PDB file of C-alpha atoms in Angstrom:
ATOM      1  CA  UNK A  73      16.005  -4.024 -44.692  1.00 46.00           C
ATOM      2  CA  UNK A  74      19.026  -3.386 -42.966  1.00 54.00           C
ATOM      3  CA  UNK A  75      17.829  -1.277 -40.116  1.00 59.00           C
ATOM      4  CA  UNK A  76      14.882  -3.895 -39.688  1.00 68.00           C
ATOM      5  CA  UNK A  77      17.739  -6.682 -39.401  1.00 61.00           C
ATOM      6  CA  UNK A  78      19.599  -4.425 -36.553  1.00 58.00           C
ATOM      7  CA  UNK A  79      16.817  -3.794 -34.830  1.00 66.00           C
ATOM      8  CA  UNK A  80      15.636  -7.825 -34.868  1.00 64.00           C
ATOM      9  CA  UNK A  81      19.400  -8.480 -33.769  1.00 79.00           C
ATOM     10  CA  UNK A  82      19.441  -5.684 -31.117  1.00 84.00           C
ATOM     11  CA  UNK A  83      15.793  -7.381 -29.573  1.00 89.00           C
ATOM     12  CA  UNK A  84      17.129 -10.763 -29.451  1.00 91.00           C
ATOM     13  CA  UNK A  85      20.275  -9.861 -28.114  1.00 92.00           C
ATOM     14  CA  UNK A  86      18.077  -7.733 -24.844  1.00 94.00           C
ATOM     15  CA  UNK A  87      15.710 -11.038 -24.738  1.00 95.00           C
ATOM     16  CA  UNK A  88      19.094 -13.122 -24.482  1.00 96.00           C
ATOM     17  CA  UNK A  89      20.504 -10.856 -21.509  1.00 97.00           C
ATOM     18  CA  UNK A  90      16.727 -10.740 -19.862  1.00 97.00           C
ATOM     19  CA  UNK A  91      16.759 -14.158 -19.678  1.00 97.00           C
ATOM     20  CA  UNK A  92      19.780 -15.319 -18.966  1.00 98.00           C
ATOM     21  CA  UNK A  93      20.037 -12.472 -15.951  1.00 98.00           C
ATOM     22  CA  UNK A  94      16.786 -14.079 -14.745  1.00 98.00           C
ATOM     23  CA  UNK A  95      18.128 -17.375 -14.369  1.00 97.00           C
ATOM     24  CA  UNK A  96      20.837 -16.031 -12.508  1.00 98.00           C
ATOM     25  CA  UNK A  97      18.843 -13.397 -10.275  1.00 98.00           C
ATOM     26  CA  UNK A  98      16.684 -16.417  -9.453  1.00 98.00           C
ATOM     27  CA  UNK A  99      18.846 -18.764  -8.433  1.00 97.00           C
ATOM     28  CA  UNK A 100      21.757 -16.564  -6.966  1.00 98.00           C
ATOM     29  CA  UNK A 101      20.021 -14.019  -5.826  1.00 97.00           C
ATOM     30  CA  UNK A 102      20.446 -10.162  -6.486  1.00 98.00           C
ATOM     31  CA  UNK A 103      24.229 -10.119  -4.110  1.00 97.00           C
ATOM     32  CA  UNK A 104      25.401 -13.495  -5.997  1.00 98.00           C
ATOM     33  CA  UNK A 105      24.403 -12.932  -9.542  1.00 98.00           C
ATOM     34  CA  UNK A 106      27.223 -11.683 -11.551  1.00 98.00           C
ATOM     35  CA  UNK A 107      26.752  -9.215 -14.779  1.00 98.00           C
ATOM     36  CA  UNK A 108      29.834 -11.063 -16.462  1.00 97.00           C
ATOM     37  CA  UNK A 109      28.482 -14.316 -15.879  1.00 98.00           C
ATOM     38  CA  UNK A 110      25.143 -12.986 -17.259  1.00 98.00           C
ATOM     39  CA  UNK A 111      26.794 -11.733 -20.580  1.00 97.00           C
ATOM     40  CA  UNK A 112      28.794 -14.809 -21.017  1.00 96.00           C
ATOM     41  CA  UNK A 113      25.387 -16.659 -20.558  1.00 96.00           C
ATOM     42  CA  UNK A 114      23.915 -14.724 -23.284  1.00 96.00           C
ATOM     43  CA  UNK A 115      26.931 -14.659 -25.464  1.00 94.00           C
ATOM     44  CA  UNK A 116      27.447 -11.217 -25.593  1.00 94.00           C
ATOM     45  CA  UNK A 117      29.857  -8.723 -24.735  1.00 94.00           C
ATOM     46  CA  UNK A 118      29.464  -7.322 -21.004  1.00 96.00           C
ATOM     47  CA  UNK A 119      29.486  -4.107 -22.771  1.00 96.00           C
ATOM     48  CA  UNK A 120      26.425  -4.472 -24.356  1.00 95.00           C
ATOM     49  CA  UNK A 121      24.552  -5.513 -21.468  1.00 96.00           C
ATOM     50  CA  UNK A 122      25.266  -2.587 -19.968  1.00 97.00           C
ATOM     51  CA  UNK A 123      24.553  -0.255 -23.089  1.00 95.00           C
ATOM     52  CA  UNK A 124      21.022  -2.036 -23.070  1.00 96.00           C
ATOM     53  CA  UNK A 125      20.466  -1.795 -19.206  1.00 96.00           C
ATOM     54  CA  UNK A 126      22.764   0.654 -17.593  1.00 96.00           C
ATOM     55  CA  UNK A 127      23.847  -1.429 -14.508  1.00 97.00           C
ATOM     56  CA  UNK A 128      22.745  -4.370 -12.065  1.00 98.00           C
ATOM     57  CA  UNK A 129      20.296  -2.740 -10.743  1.00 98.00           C
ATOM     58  CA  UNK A 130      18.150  -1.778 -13.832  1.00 97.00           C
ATOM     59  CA  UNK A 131      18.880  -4.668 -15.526  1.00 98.00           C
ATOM     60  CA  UNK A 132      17.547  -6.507 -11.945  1.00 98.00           C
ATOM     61  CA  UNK A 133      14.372  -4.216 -11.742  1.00 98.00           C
ATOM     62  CA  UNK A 134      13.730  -5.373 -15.916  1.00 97.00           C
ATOM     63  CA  UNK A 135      13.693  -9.093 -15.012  1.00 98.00           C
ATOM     64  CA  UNK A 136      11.021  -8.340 -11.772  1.00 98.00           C
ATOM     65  CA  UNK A 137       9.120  -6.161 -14.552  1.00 97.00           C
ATOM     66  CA  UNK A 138       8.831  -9.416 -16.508  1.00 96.00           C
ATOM     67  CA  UNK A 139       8.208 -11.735 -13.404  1.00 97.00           C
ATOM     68  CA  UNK A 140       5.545  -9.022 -12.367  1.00 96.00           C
ATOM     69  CA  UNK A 141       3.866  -9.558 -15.657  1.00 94.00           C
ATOM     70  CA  UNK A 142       4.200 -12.842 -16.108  1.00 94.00           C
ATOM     71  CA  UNK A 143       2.423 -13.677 -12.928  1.00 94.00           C
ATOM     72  CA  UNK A 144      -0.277 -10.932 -13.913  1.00 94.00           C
ATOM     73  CA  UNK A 145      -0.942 -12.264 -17.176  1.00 92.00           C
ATOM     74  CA  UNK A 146      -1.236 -15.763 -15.646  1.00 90.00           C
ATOM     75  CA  UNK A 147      -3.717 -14.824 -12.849  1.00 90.00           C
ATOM     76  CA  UNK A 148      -5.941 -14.313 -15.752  1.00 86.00           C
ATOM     77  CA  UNK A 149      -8.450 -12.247 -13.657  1.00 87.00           C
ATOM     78  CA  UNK A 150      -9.532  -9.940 -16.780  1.00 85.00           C
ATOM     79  CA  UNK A 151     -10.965 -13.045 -18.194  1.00 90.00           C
ATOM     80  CA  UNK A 152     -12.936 -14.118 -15.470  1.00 93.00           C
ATOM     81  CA  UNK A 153     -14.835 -11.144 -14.401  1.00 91.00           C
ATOM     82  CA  UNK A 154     -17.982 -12.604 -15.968  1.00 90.00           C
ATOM     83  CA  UNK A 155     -17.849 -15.625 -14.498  1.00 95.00           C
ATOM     84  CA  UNK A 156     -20.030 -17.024 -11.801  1.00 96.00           C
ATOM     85  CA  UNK A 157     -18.288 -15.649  -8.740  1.00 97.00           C
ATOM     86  CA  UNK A 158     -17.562 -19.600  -7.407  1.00 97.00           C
ATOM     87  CA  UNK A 159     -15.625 -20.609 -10.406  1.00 97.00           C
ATOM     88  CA  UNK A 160     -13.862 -17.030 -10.954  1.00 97.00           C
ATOM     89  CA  UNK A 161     -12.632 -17.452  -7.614  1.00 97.00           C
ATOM     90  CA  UNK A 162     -11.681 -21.126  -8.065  1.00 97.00           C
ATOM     91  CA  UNK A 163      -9.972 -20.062 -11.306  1.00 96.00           C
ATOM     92  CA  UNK A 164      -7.734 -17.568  -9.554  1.00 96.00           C
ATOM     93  CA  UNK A 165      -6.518 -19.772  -6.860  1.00 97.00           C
ATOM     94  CA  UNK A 166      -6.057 -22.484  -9.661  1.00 97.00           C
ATOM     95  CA  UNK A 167      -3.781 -20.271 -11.744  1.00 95.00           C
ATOM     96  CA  UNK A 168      -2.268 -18.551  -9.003  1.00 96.00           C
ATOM     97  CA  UNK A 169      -0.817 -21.984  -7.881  1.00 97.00           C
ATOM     98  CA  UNK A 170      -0.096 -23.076 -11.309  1.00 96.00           C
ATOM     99  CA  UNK A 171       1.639 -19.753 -12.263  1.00 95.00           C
ATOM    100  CA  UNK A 172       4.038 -20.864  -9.039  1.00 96.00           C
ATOM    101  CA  UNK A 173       4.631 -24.307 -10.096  1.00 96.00           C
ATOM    102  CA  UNK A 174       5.112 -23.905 -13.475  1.00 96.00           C
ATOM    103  CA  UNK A 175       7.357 -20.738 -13.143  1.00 95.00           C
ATOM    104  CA  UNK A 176       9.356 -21.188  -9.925  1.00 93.00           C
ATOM    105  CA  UNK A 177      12.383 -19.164 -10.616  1.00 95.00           C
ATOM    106  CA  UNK A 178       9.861 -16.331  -9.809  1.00 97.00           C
ATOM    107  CA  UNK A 179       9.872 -17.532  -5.948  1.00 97.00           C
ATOM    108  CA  UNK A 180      13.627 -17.227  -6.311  1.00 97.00           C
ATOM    109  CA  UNK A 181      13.213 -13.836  -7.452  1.00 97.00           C
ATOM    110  CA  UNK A 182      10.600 -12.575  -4.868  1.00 97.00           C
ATOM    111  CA  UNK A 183      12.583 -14.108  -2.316  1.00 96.00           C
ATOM    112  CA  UNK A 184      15.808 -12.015  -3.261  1.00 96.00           C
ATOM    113  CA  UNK A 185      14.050  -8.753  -3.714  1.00 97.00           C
ATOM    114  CA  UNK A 186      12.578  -8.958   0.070  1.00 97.00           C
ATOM    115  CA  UNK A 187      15.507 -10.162   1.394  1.00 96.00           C
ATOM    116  CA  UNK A 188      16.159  -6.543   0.066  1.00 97.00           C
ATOM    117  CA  UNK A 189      12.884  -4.974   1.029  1.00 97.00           C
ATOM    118  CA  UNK A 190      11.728  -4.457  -2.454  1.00 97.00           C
ATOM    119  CA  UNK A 191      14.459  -1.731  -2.415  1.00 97.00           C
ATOM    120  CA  UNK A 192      14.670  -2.378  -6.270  1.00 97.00           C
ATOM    121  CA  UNK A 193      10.670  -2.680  -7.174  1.00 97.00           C
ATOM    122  CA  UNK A 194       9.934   0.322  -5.252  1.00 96.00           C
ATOM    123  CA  UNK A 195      12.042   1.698  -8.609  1.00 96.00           C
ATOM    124  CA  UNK A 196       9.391   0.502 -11.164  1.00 96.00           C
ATOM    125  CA  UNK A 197       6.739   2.750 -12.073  1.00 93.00           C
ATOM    126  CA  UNK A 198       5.244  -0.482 -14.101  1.00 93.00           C
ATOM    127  CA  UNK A 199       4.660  -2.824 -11.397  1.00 95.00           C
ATOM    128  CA  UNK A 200       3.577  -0.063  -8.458  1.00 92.00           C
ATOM    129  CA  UNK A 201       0.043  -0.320 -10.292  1.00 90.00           C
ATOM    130  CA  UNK A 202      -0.365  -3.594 -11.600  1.00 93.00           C
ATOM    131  CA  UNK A 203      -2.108  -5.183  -8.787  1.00 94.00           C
ATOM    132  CA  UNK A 204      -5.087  -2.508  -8.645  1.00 94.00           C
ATOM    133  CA  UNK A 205      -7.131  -4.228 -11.613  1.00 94.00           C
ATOM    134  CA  UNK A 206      -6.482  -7.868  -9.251  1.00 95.00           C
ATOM    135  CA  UNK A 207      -7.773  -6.248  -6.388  1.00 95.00           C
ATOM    136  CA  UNK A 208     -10.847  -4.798  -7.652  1.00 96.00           C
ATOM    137  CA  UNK A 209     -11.288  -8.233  -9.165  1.00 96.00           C
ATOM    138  CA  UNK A 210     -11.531  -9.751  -5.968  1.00 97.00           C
ATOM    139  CA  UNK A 211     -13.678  -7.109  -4.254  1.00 97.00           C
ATOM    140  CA  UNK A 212     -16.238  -7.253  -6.844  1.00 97.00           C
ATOM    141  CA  UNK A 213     -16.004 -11.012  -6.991  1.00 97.00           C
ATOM    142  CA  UNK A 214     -16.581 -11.374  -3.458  1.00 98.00           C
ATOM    143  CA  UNK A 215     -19.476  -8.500  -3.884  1.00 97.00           C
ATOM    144  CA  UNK A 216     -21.107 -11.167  -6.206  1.00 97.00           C
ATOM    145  CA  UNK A 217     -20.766 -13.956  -4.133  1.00 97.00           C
ATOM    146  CA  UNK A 218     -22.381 -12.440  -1.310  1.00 97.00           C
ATOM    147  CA  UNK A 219     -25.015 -10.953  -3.102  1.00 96.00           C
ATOM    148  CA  UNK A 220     -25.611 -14.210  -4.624  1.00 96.00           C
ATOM    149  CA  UNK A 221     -25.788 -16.040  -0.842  1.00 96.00           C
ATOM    150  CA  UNK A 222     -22.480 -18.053  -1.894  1.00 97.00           C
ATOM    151  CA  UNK A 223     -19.745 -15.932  -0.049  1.00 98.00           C
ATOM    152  CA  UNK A 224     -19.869 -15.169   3.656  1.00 97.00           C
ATOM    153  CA  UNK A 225     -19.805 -11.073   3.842  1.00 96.00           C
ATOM    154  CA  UNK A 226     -17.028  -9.205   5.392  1.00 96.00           C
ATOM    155  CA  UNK A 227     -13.783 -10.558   3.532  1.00 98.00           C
ATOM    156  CA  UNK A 228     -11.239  -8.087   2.681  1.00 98.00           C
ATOM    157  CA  UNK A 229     -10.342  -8.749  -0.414  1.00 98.00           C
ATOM    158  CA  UNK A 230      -6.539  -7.797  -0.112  1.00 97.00           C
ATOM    159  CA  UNK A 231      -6.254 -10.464   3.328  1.00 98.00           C
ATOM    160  CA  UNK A 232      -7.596 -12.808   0.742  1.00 98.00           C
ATOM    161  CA  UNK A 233      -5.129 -12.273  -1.865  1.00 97.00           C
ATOM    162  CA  UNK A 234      -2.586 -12.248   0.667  1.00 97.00           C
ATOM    163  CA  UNK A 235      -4.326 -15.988   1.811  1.00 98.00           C
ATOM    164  CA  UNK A 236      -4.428 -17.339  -2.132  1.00 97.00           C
ATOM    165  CA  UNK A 237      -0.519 -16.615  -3.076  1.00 96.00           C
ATOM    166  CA  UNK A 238       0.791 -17.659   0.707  1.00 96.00           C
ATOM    167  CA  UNK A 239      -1.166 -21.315   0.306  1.00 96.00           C
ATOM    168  CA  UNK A 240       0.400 -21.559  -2.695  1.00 95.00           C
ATOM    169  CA  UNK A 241       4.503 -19.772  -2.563  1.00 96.00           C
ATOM    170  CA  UNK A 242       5.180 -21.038   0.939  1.00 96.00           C
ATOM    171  CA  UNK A 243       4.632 -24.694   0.027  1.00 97.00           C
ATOM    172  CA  UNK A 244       7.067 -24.327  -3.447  1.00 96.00           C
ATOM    173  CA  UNK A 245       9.219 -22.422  -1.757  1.00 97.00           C
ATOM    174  CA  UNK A 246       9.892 -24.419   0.505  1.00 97.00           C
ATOM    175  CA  UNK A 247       8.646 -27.988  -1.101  1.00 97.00           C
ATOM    176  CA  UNK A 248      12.385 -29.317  -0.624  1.00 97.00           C
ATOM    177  CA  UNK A 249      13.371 -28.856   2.909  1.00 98.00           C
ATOM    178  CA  UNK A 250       9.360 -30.122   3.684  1.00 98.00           C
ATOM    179  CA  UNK A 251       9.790 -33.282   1.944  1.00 98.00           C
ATOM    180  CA  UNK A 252      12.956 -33.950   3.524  1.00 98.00           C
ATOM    181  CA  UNK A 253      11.716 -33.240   7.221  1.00 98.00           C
ATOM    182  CA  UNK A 254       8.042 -34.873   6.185  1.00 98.00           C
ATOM    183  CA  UNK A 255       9.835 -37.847   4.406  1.00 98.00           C
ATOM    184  CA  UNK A 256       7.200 -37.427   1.204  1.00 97.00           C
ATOM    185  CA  UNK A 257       8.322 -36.398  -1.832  1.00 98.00           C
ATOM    186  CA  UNK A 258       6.156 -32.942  -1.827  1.00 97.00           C
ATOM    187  CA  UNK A 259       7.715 -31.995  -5.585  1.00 97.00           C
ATOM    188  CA  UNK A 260       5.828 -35.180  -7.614  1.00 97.00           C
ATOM    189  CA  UNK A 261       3.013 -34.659  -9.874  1.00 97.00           C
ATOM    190  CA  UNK A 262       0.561 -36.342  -7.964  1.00 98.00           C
ATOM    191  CA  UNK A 263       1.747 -34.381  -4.382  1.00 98.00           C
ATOM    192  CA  UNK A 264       1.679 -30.788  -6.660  1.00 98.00           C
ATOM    193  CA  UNK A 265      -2.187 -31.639  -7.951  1.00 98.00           C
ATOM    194  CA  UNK A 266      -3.052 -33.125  -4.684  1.00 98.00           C
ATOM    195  CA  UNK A 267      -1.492 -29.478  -3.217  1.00 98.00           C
ATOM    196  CA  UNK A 268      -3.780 -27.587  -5.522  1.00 98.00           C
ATOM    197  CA  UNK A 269      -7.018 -29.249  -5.067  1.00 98.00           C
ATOM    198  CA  UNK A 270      -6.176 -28.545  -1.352  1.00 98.00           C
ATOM    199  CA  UNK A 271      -5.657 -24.803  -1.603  1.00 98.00           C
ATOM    200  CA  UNK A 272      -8.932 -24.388  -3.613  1.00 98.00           C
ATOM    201  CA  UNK A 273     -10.772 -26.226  -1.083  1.00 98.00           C
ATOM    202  CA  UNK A 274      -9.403 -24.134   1.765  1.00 98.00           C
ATOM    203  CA  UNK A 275     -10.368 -20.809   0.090  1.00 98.00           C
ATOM    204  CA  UNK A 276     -13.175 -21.713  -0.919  1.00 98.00           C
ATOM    205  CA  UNK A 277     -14.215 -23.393   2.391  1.00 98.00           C
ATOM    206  CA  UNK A 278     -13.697 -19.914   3.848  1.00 97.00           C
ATOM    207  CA  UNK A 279     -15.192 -18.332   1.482  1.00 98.00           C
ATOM    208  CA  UNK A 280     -18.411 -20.259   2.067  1.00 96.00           C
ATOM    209  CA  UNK A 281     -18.240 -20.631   5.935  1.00 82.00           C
ATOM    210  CA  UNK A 282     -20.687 -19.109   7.851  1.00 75.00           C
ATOM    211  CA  UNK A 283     -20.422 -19.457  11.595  1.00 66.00           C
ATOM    212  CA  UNK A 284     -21.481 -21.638  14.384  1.00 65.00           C
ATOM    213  CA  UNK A 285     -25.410 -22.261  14.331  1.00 57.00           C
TER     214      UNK A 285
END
C-alpha cells in the first residue's frame, strides 16, 4: 500500500512539473523559462525536478512530447478513416483549428522550438514518427476523393497538411497584433467560428476545384 502511495505521489508530483514547465516554456519561451521558477510553480523542490528530468533540456523535449500528442490525439484522423472522404477531410481541418484554439500555449511552444530549429525535437525518438499515420491519412483520403470524382487529382498530401495547420496557427498566432492593425477583435467567439468555417471552405474549395473550362 505504501509503495502504491509513493508511486501515486511520485506521478503527480512529474504531472505537476510537466505542467507547470509547459506554461512557462509556452509563454517564455525555451531561453526565458526558468527551472526554479518551474519548481516553485509546482511546489516542489528544484531538486526533484531535476531527479525526474535531468535538465532543461529533457524536461523541455517532455513538454513538446505532450504537445506532440496532444495535437495528434486531437486531429483524430484514426477515427475518420472510414468516413466519406468530404467529411473526413472537413473533420481534420475542423479539429486541426480547434486543437489550436482551444490549446494555444502549443503555438507558444512551436514557436520557441523553431526559433531554435527544432534543435530539441530532433532529440525525441517519440515524435520523429508520429506524423506518418496523419500523412497516410491524407493520401488515402485524397485517393478516395478522387476516385470518388469529389477531389481534383494531383494534391500532395504533405503541401496539404502544410495548407490545413498554416490557415489555422498563423491566424492564432498572430490573432492579437491582427486585430489591433485590422481594428476587429479577431479573438471573439463569433470571429474564431467565423475563422473556422472559413478555413474549411478554403480547403475544401481546393480540394474540389477543377480548372478553367
Amino acid at each position: 500500500m505504501g509503495r502504491t502511495k509513493t508511486t501515486r505521489n511520485a506521478e503527480l508530483s512529474r504531472r505537476n512539473i510537466l505542467a507547470s514547465a509547459t506554461g512557462e516554456f509556452s509563454s517564455k519561451g525555451f531561453d526565458g523559462a526558468r527551472v526554479e521558477v518551474i519548481a516553485k510553480i509546482a511546489g516542489v523542490n528544484i531538486n526533484l525536478v531535476y531527479h525526474y528530468f535531468g535538465n532543461k533540456e529533457a524536461l523541455f523535449i517532455a513538454v513538446m512530447e505532450e504537445a506532440y500528442l496532444t495535437i495528434r490525439t486531437r486531429q483524430s484522423d484514426m477515427t475518420l478513416r472510414d468516413r466519406d472522404p468530404v467529411d473526413a477531410m472537413t473533420e481534420l481541418v475542423r479539429a486541426t483549428f480547434r486543437l489550436f484554439s482551444e490549446n494555444q500555449h502549443i503555438i507558444g511552444l512551436l514557436s520557441s522550438e523553431n526559433m531554435h530549429r527544432a534543435c530539441h525535437v530532433r532529440r525525441s525518438e517519440q515524435i520523429k514518427s508520429l506524423y506518418n499515420p496523419l500523412v497516410d491519412f491524407i493520401s488515402d483520403t485524397l485517393k478516395r476523393g478522387e476516385k470518388a470524382g469529389v477531389f481534383r487529382s494531383g494534391v500532395d498530401p504533405v503541401e496539404l497538411f502544410i495548407s490545413i495547420s498554416a490557415e489555422s496557427y498563423f491566424y492564432l498566432s498572430n490573432q492579437h497584433t491582427l486585430s489591433f492593425i485590422l481594428h476587429f477583435d479577431l479573438t471573439s467567439r463569433s470571429s474564431l467560428a467565423a475563422r473556422e468555417a472559413h478555413v474549411i471552405d478554403v480547403i475544401l474549395s481546393f480540394l474540389r476545384y477543377r480548372g478553367p473550362n
